[in-house]
CSV table of C-alpha atoms in Angstrom, one decimal:
chain,number,residue,atom,x,y,z
A,1,MET,CA,61.0,-47.4,7.7
A,2,LEU,CA,61.8,-43.5,7.4
A,3,LEU,CA,61.0,-42.5,11.0
A,4,GLU,CA,63.3,-45.2,12.3
A,5,ASP,CA,66.1,-44.0,9.8
A,6,LEU,CA,68.5,-41.8,12.4
A,7,SER,CA,70.8,-41.2,9.2
A,8,ARG,CA,68.2,-38.7,7.5
A,9,PRO,CA,68.0,-35.4,9.0
A,10,THR,CA,64.7,-34.8,7.9
A,11,ILE,CA,61.7,-36.6,6.3
A,12,ASP,CA,60.1,-34.3,3.6
A,13,GLY,CA,56.3,-34.7,3.3
A,14,ASP,CA,53.0,-33.9,4.7
A,15,VAL,CA,50.6,-35.5,7.2
A,16,MET,CA,46.9,-35.1,5.7
A,17,VAL,CA,44.7,-34.4,8.6
A,18,VAL,CA,40.9,-35.2,8.5
A,19,GLY,CA,38.4,-34.9,11.4
A,20,ASP,CA,35.5,-33.2,12.8
A,21,ASP,CA,36.9,-32.1,16.0
A,22,ARG,CA,38.9,-29.2,15.0
A,23,ALA,CA,41.1,-28.8,18.3
A,24,ALA,CA,41.8,-32.4,17.8
A,25,THR,CA,42.9,-32.2,14.5
A,26,ASP,CA,45.1,-29.2,15.4
A,27,THR,CA,46.8,-31.3,18.0
A,28,VAL,CA,47.7,-33.9,15.4
A,29,GLN,CA,48.8,-31.3,13.0
A,30,ALA,CA,51.0,-29.7,15.7
A,31,LEU,CA,52.5,-33.3,16.6
A,32,ALA,CA,53.4,-34.1,12.8
A,33,GLY,CA,55.4,-30.4,12.7
A,34,ARG,CA,57.4,-31.7,15.4
A,35,LEU,CA,59.1,-34.3,12.8
A,36,PRO,CA,62.1,-32.4,11.0
A,37,GLY,CA,60.7,-31.7,7.6
A,38,MET,CA,57.0,-32.8,8.2
A,39,ARG,CA,53.9,-30.8,8.3
A,40,GLY,CA,50.1,-31.7,9.1
A,41,VAL,CA,47.9,-30.0,6.6
A,42,TYR,CA,44.1,-29.9,7.6
A,43,ALA,CA,42.5,-32.0,4.4
A,44,GLY,CA,38.7,-31.6,5.7
A,45,ARG,CA,36.3,-33.3,7.7
A,46,LEU,CA,35.9,-36.9,8.6
A,47,ARG,CA,33.8,-38.0,5.9
A,48,ASN,CA,37.4,-37.5,3.6
A,49,ALA,CA,38.9,-40.1,5.3
A,50,ARG,CA,38.3,-42.7,2.8
A,51,GLN,CA,39.9,-40.7,-0.3
A,52,VAL,CA,42.8,-40.0,2.3
A,53,GLU,CA,43.1,-43.8,3.0
A,54,ALA,CA,42.7,-44.6,-0.8
A,55,LEU,CA,45.8,-42.3,-1.5
A,56,THR,CA,47.6,-44.4,1.1
A,57,VAL,CA,47.2,-47.4,-0.5
A,58,ASN,CA,48.4,-46.2,-4.0
A,59,LEU,CA,51.4,-44.8,-2.4
A,60,VAL,CA,52.0,-48.0,-0.7
A,61,SER,CA,51.9,-49.8,-4.2
A,62,VAL,CA,53.9,-47.1,-5.7
A,63,ASN,CA,56.8,-47.6,-3.3
A,64,ARG,CA,56.9,-51.5,-3.6
A,65,ARG,CA,57.1,-51.2,-7.5
A,66,TYR,CA,59.7,-48.8,-7.4
A,67,GLU,CA,61.3,-49.8,-4.2
A,68,ALA,CA,61.0,-46.0,-3.4
A,69,HIS,CA,59.7,-43.9,-0.4
A,70,ALA,CA,57.3,-41.7,-2.0
A,71,GLY,CA,55.1,-39.4,0.2
A,72,ILE,CA,52.7,-36.5,-0.3
A,73,ARG,CA,53.8,-32.8,-0.2
A,74,VAL,CA,50.9,-30.4,-0.7
A,75,THR,CA,51.9,-27.1,-2.3
A,76,ASP,CA,51.1,-23.6,-2.0
A,77,VAL,CA,49.3,-23.6,1.2
């Protein structure tokens, strides 16, 4: 798991954060930003969670098939 691999100085990726309480999503974004190379990106209201979770399932499939560590990076924000 990338978070446990202390030989990697950073993890290049974004955390898509959804929620209806903006203060709570700001807190989660800030926590994600404390990981070197990571960033929390507000991805809309809680009703968007289904799409974000489906994307996660697809990434797991890609990582298994290619024995990779594919992730998400949102660009131009």
